[in-house]
Amino acid sequence: MTTENAQVALGFFQTRYGIDQNILNDLLAVAMSRGGDFAELYSEYRQTSLLNYEDQAVRQSSGGITQGMGVRVVQGDSVGYAYSEDFSIESLKHAATTAAQIANSSQGKVNPVDATILSGANLYPIEKPTIDARALEKLEIIRRVDKAARAHDPSISKVSVIFADELKRVLIATSDGRLAADVQPLFTIRASVIAEKDGKRERGFKSASARRGLEYFDQIISPEEVGVLAAKQAVTNLSAIEAPAGVMPVVLGAGESGVLLHEAVGHGLEGDFNYKKLSNYSDRVGEKVASELCSVVDDGTVPHTRGTLNIDDEGNPTHYNVLIENGLLRGYMQDRISSTQMSVAPTGNGRRESFRKYPMTRMTNTYMLNGETPFDDLIKAVPRGLYCVEYGGGQVDINSGDFVFIVTEAYMIEDGQITAPVKGVNLIGNGPDVLSKVTMVANDFQLAGNGGMCGKNGQSVPVSLGMPSVLVSSITVGGTAA
Amino acid sequence: MENTELDLNLAETVVKKALAAGADEVEVLFSQGYESGVKLRKGKVDLLNEAQPKALSLRLYREKRAAVAYTSDFSKAALDDLVMRAMDMAVISDPDPAAGLPDPDDLAFQYNENLGIWDPAIGDIPTEVKVEMVRRCEDSAFAFDTRINNTGGTTFSTNLRQVGLVNSLGFAGTYKTSHCSFGLDAVVDDAEGKKQNGWWFTISNNFKEMKSPEEVGRIAAQRAINKIGGRKIKTSKMPIIWDPMVASDLLGTLAGSLSGDALERRSTFLIPFEGQKIGSDLVTLVDDPLRPGLRGTRPFDGEGVEVRRKNIFDKGVFQGFIFNSYTARKTSHKTTGNATGGIGSLPGVGVSNFYIEPGNVTQEEIIAGVEEGLFLTEMIGFGYNPVTGDFSRGAVGWWIENGKLAYPVAEINIAGNMKDMLSNITQVGNDLEFLFSISSPTIRIDNMTVSGL
């Protein structure tokens, strides 16, 4: 049994570029000509489209096609990598020969690729990918976002909306005989708003993203909601006070606060850093690395979600992977090389930005499991602290575990009540340290629906995050009001 | 680069096709290159990669409606398809009187091709030589201190690229750039088992101008060792001494607020301050695309416009925003030749070689003048709000006491407002080195908020 997506992708490369099993086998033989543990061919055809709407006019309509094949040869944990941007046999063979240079023995073993390809459920069945939708349909959605944002408050002076989408077809063949293929749709809508009042200017953002068609806007979030949320953030920030500076308790709101997990523990639990013993979590499986209230998973199988994949970019199926269970470190995310080095099974976390890049261990959808405490109890427990709602991204130093993230919407908590909005908030801490200070976990789990990108070694991939609200008993808040 | 010369005729053919299909204004931007990398980790070759990327981007206007399409397939069929797709997309855009190619008078019909940014020898460095250099780099880090027990690896990268630009106003230009680099991440375990890394690098347009592997390895190791035992400090306001790396980062952050794009989108705190003195007398910020041999050097901008050296800040006075032709027209200014060419997108706006004029004090002298403060060596996170100028980043460095470095600090945050920070620059060092296209000497900024304990 095969998924329909896989069949479609397989047929596509065959029909359009003549890439059939014979050619794949020939190329794998070239790639393995100097030996190596395995070789892999990653073919990609990606259509993109972008509409940029500003000041109630379409300022830019653009789109493009990138296609090519990346060839990877692996010996131990050493990688030879080359790619070709066209599918001519000559060019593909040149790439395979170049990648082969990493190995230094005689012809390696190639098992002919198997026609029976990966089976499994399609995690993003779509009737009509957005890339095939008419521009006018997308424009209609954009206009609704824009209109709602502008109508929200007279202080709104500027609204821009971007609708970006893509459809990616991939075909993966490996020298151990595996053939995998997929069709991966993805869209992102982003609203940016400027509010101005009494000489003050502030901004607000909201994005939404999924592996779905335009039905998303009827079923999940309306265009109006996207616009209003962006506008509200800008208007709220107009009256925001300077953030306090120093150590205090912080309530991280449900959903988008998942960026904490992503930065504080996610990167540190990527297999490649751990077999190289570069992470603060290296050699710590079974140890307590967080408060017992915390269970964290990376789950590439949540239907339609931005970080979800039927197969990872090495052709392995994605999984629900438990990373931390009741505070104990259970395991790492793994790609093919890291799993071999650590003698465990791959977890479906081998991802890459495009055929131009080699895969690394990467997150998919990283989230914390739900707790039992009502949200209000978390707020009531704080005499003076912060409540953080929306974020502008973060960064971690993998080695030390020190991280920073930017909060774009936050409020003071005073005497157990949410009070004034604050601006310019940064949270800074150390991953294991902060997770050990989680003292309450609420029962309001949410998966964030925004359009997050995760960067690592110059490669960017779409991810999702989520969590219930949590109370961290103390964290350094980098404000300006010292 | 393997005998590849960009074929300007190919671009001209695409321009003609688009005009024939009904476009009023057309531009083709394309590039072709060769890049390679050799990565060594703990003495073993970890990665070999090589590629010849290419891309062609078509920008056209039809009754002032913009469209951009790109492809990496240069076959006739693909290029025909590209033109048709772009023409279809233009229908969707709304007409914008400011849209279009630059004014012909602004184009760099004559330009200097010899700007010292092309060293073909970079394409011919044998793999063995690269391996040997990165091996020496890693070895010198391990030899520097026995506590250095791991590395994230050392990658020797080379990059050669030719860029071509052809438009329907008769401009046809091309230039070649090259650079090579390697950098090392040295890792050390501190007393509490926390790992610390130190990163250093060398990058140059010319192979012969790279720093010695030993120097790079030593500095990376020193930077890792320096972070051992970092602790928090008390929350308060204090002077911060920015080492050149972080000062360059700060200038890069400011650069985004200088663009006509930010002005037009009302997303820069500088809107009310054109022509006003908001920085201290020490703030002279130069944008110099023609300074030879640097990463930001270019003979013409991303849409073929003439480029020149200019002061964006002069002794603290903000001289004005930088523009491409679109943002200039949109805001009633003249283009400053600061278009950045994007494959698959409309031109953006950006600085070229951007730096602060150096002063005449050494870094040691600057530190010696601080009674209590922070010597900042690294930042993490991206906390900057260009609309308000609010700046907030995680920080790593040293606590300064009585003019001397006392102990390393970590897990702290620094914050301020960019406008205040510019006016609080009280010292600028003499140690300007062009590490990146955006570079700075050591600077001192007073009265910043440091959050810690």
XYZ file of N, CA and C in Angstrom, chain A residues 131-264:
402
model
N -1.656 26.729 -3.798
C -0.848 27.125 -4.958
C -1.675 27.046 -6.242
N -2.681 26.185 -6.240
C -3.540 26.067 -7.421
C -4.746 27.009 -7.375
N -4.944 27.655 -6.228
C -6.095 28.552 -6.126
C -5.837 29.793 -6.977
N -6.883 30.398 -7.456
C -6.720 31.610 -8.254
C -6.272 32.750 -7.344
N -5.434 33.615 -7.892
C -4.907 34.732 -7.101
C -6.040 35.559 -6.501
N -7.144 35.670 -7.232
C -8.259 36.488 -6.741
C -8.871 35.919 -5.472
N -8.858 34.590 -5.348
C -9.387 33.979 -4.120
C -8.505 34.324 -2.930
N -7.188 34.285 -3.144
C -6.268 34.635 -2.064
C -6.385 36.114 -1.731
N -6.543 36.900 -2.776
C -6.659 38.345 -2.605
C -7.878 38.702 -1.765
N -8.944 37.948 -1.956
C -10.167 38.178 -1.205
C -9.898 37.981 0.296
N -9.144 36.939 0.612
C -8.796 36.672 2.012
C -7.907 37.787 2.562
N -6.916 38.181 1.758
C -6.011 39.268 2.160
C -6.811 40.543 2.465
N -7.761 40.855 1.584
C -8.549 42.096 1.753
C -9.362 42.053 3.038
N -9.850 40.861 3.378
C -10.641 40.745 4.614
C -9.746 40.971 5.843
N -8.514 40.465 5.778
C -7.559 40.698 6.879
C -7.318 42.199 7.015
N -7.001 42.815 5.897
C -6.672 44.237 5.863
C -7.815 45.096 6.401
N -9.017 44.792 5.930
C -10.190 45.591 6.301
C -10.448 45.504 7.810
N -10.370 44.285 8.321
C -10.626 44.091 9.752
C -9.576 44.801 10.600
N -8.332 44.766 10.151
C -7.261 45.418 10.907
C -7.476 46.917 10.923
N -7.783 47.491 9.766
C -7.953 48.952 9.690
C -9.179 49.420 10.462
N -10.217 48.579 10.469
C -11.447 48.980 11.157
C -11.323 48.858 12.671
N -10.305 48.178 13.131
C -10.214 47.893 14.565
C -10.065 49.137 15.427
N -9.277 50.109 14.943
C -9.015 51.290 15.778
C -8.546 52.443 14.879
N -8.957 53.697 15.201
C -8.542 54.828 14.353
C -7.026 55.053 14.358
N -6.310 54.510 15.325
C -4.858 54.732 15.381
C -4.084 53.883 14.358
N -4.757 52.929 13.715
C -4.055 52.067 12.760
C -3.681 52.889 11.524
N -2.366 53.025 11.261
C -1.931 53.884 10.152
C -1.380 53.096 8.974
N -1.081 51.831 9.172
C -0.443 51.079 8.105
C -0.756 49.596 8.281
N -1.206 48.978 7.211
C -1.461 47.538 7.287
C -0.814 46.877 6.078
N -0.028 45.873 6.301
C 0.431 45.071 5.172
C 0.154 43.599 5.430
N -0.182 42.919 4.367
C -0.520 41.498 4.471
C 0.249 40.739 3.392
N 0.877 39.673 3.794
C 1.581 38.827 2.832
C 0.946 37.438 2.837
N 0.675 36.937 1.653
C 0.212 35.551 1.527
C 1.273 34.798 0.739
N 1.935 33.864 1.395
C 2.987 33.103 0.728
C 2.612 31.639 0.766
N 2.772 30.957 -0.343
C 2.493 29.529 -0.294
C 3.393 28.750 -1.229
N 3.408 27.473 -0.999
C 4.276 26.616 -1.802
C 3.700 25.219 -1.910
N 4.158 24.520 -2.915
C 3.846 23.106 -3.046
C 5.156 22.417 -3.408
N 5.536 21.463 -2.574
C 6.838 20.834 -2.741
C 6.637 19.356 -3.015
N 7.232 18.887 -4.116
C 7.201 17.460 -4.406
C 8.597 16.920 -4.157
N 8.694 15.849 -3.404
C 10.009 15.276 -3.128
C 10.022 13.783 -3.440
N 11.208 13.326 -3.832
C 11.423 11.911 -4.122
C 12.781 11.536 -3.547
N 12.796 10.539 -2.682
C 14.032 10.163 -1.997
C 14.352 8.711 -2.295
N 15.560 8.469 -2.735
C 16.001 7.092 -3.000
C 17.320 6.866 -2.284
N 17.470 5.697 -1.651
C 18.707 5.435 -0.920
C 19.348 4.131 -1.381
N 20.647 4.016 -1.121
C 21.397 2.845 -1.596
C 21.015 1.581 -0.845
N 20.234 1.723 0.251
C 19.758 0.492 0.889
C 18.368 0.123 0.393
N 18.003 0.673 -0.748
C 16.827 0.187 -1.454
C 15.522 0.882 -1.112
N 15.614 1.991 -0.395
C 14.370 2.656 -0.012
C 13.972 3.723 -1.038
N 12.679 3.794 -1.284
C 12.142 4.822 -2.163
C 10.991 5.473 -1.407
N 11.030 6.769 -1.274
C 9.954 7.476 -0.576
C 9.631 8.743 -1.339
N 8.380 9.164 -1.262
C 7.989 10.358 -2.008
C 6.844 11.046 -1.294
N 6.687 12.331 -1.554
C 5.604 13.060 -0.889
C 5.289 14.341 -1.653
N 4.078 14.833 -1.436
C 3.682 16.151 -1.916
C 3.329 16.964 -0.681
N 4.006 18.115 -0.496
C 3.876 18.862 0.748
C 3.391 20.289 0.510
N 2.126 20.542 0.817
C 1.603 21.892 0.665
C 1.867 22.721 1.924
N 1.975 24.011 1.787
C 2.141 24.887 2.958
C 1.779 26.307 2.581
N 0.989 26.968 3.420
C 0.757 28.398 3.189
C 1.001 29.157 4.489
N 1.300 30.434 4.353
C 1.453 31.323 5.507
C 0.856 32.669 5.166
N 0.061 33.185 6.076
C -0.436 34.556 5.901
C 0.095 35.375 7.066
N 0.599 36.573 6.771
C 1.169 37.431 7.824
C 0.580 38.819 7.717
N 0.076 39.307 8.820
C -0.408 40.687 8.861
C 0.535 41.501 9.737
N 0.986 42.658 9.246
C 1.802 43.576 10.048
C 1.081 44.907 10.092
N 0.999 45.454 11.288
C 0.202 46.654 11.482
C 1.012 47.699 12.241
N 0.885 48.955 11.840
C 1.470 50.058 12.616
C 0.321 50.893 13.168
N 0.407 51.205 14.461
C -0.576 52.107 15.085
C 0.169 53.364 15.520
N -0.449 54.530 15.306
C 0.198 55.789 15.698
C -0.795 56.657 16.437
N -0.322 57.224 17.543
C -1.199 58.097 18.320
C -0.337 59.021 19.178
N -0.636 60.278 19.212
C 0.077 61.268 20.024
C 1.598 61.163 19.853
N 2.048 61.032 18.612
C 3.493 60.985 18.348
C 4.137 59.659 18.679
N 3.364 58.702 19.190
C 3.934 57.383 19.471
C 3.576 56.427 18.352
N 4.495 55.508 18.098
C 4.251 54.554 17.033
C 4.569 53.160 17.547
N 3.712 52.187 17.260
C 3.964 50.806 17.688
C 3.532 49.849 16.592
N 3.951 48.621 16.717
C 3.609 47.659 15.672
C 2.944 46.417 16.264
N 2.277 45.688 15.415
C 1.657 44.435 15.838
C 1.719 43.443 14.689
N 1.781 42.157 15.029
C 1.870 41.105 14.013
C 0.902 39.983 14.326
N 0.470 39.309 13.297
C -0.189 38.022 13.497
C 0.056 37.189 12.244
N 0.418 35.960 12.436
C 0.557 35.092 11.275
C -0.221 33.811 11.517
N -0.572 33.149 10.436
C -1.251 31.849 10.524
C -0.715 30.995 9.395
N -0.546 29.731 9.675
C 0.087 28.867 8.691
C -0.341 27.419 8.877
N -0.470 26.697 7.802
C -0.840 25.282 7.908
C -0.586 24.569 6.589
N -0.590 23.267 6.654
C -0.550 22.457 5.437
C -2.010 22.141 5.080
N -2.692 23.126 4.563
C -4.119 23.030 4.252
C -4.435 23.875 3.030
N -5.656 23.765 2.572
C -6.144 24.627 1.502
C -6.833 25.846 2.093
N -7.505 26.613 1.230
C -8.129 27.852 1.690
C -9.291 27.599 2.651
N -9.770 26.348 2.743
C -10.839 26.019 3.687
C -10.418 26.313 5.127
N -9.099 26.423 5.329
C -8.551 26.776 6.652
C -9.268 28.000 7.232
N -9.527 28.981 6.366
C -10.083 30.248 6.849
C -11.563 30.150 7.210
N -12.225 29.069 6.800
C -13.598 28.820 7.257
C -13.591 27.982 8.523
N -12.581 27.105 8.623
C -12.619 26.102 9.682
C -11.813 26.461 10.922
N -10.671 27.131 10.757
C -9.741 27.299 11.875
C -9.710 28.725 12.403
N -9.362 29.662 11.536
C -9.327 31.060 11.964
C -9.793 31.909 10.793
N -10.626 32.904 11.071
C -11.132 33.727 9.972
C -10.101 34.799 9.639
N -10.103 35.273 8.393
C -9.191 36.352 8.016
C -9.358 37.560 8.944
N -10.610 37.843 9.340
C -10.880 38.996 10.213
C -10.144 38.856 11.542
N -10.139 37.625 12.060
C -9.469 37.385 13.335
C -7.971 37.673 13.240
N -7.375 37.253 12.120
C -5.936 37.501 11.910
C -5.671 39.005 11.939
N -6.494 39.760 11.206
C -6.307 41.213 11.143
C -6.498 41.878 12.480
N -7.550 41.486 13.182
C -7.864 42.119 14.471
C -6.771 41.819 15.500
N -6.266 40.586 15.509
C -5.232 40.241 16.489
C -3.957 41.060 16.270
N -3.596 41.268 15.005
C -2.419 42.092 14.709
C -2.658 43.534 15.151
N -3.839 44.049 14.815
C -4.168 45.444 15.150
C -4.210 45.648 16.660
N -4.815 44.671 17.339
C -4.941 44.759 18.787
C -3.573 44.840 19.464
N -2.655 44.040 18.950
C -1.316 44.047 19.536
C -0.656 45.420 19.389
N -0.780 46.024 18.202
C -0.184 47.342 17.975
C -0.823 48.381 18.895
N -2.146 48.341 18.995
C -2.864 49.330 19.814
C -2.518 49.140 21.296
N -2.478 47.892 21.728
C -2.120 47.600 23.124
C -0.740 48.157 23.443
N 0.195 47.975 22.517
C 1.561 48.428 22.757
C 1.681 49.943 22.837
N 0.695 50.671 22.237
C 0.715 52.142 22.333
C 0.616 52.592 23.788
N -0.126 51.829 24.576
C -0.301 52.229 25.972
C 0.586 51.401 26.904
N 1.527 50.656 26.325
C 2.370 49.785 27.150
C 3.396 50.599 27.929
N 3.699 50.104 29.114
C 4.720 50.755 29.929
C 6.048 50.016 29.741
N 7.140 50.654 30.173
C 8.448 50.010 30.054
C 8.494 48.758 30.917
N 9.150 47.742 30.392
C 9.208 46.476 31.122
C 10.130 46.595 32.328
N 9.771 45.895 33.408
C 10.660 45.862 34.554
C 11.906 45.043 34.213
N 12.992 45.284 34.926
C 14.214 44.516 34.700
C 14.558 43.755 35.965
N 15.020 42.532 35.809
C 15.449 41.743 36.959
C 14.754 40.406 37.035
N 14.930 39.701 38.137
C 14.400 38.346 38.289
C 12.998 38.395 38.881
N 12.056 37.667 38.298
C 10.671 37.648 38.816
C 9.938 36.420 38.289
N 8.783 36.073 38.910
C 7.979 34.973 38.374
C 7.295 35.390 37.070
N 7.137 34.442 36.161
C 6.547 34.740 34.864
C 5.543 33.645 34.504
N 4.343 34.058 34.077
C 3.380 33.104 33.523
C 3.503 33.151 32.010
N 3.837 32.002 31.411
C 3.940 31.896 29.960
C 2.601 31.393 29.455
N 1.952 32.169 28.594
C 0.611 31.841 28.127
C 0.589 30.614 27.221
N -0.592 30.052 27.044
C -0.751 28.838 26.240
C -0.430 29.098 24.771
N 0.034 28.077 24.079
C 0.248 28.158 22.631
C 1.642 28.631 22.274
N 1.710 29.935 21.956
C 2.949 30.477 21.399
C 4.140 30.425 22.357
N 3.873 30.296 23.651
C 4.985 30.186 24.597
C 5.820 28.940 24.351
N 5.321 28.068 23.471
C 6.095 26.895 23.086
C 7.477 27.256 22.583
N 7.674 28.514 22.208
C 9.008 28.961 21.797
C 10.017 28.739 22.928
N 9.514 28.754 24.161
C 10.379 28.452 25.310
C 10.947 27.034 25.185
N 10.068 26.074 24.867
C 10.516 24.684 24.735
C 11.471 24.546 23.573
N 11.093 25.219 22.490
C 11.900 25.143 21.279
C 13.337 25.586 21.563
N 13.460 26.741 22.220
C 14.797 27.280 22.485
C 15.442 26.624 23.703
N 14.665 26.484 24.770
C 15.262 26.070 26.035
C 15.683 24.607 26.027
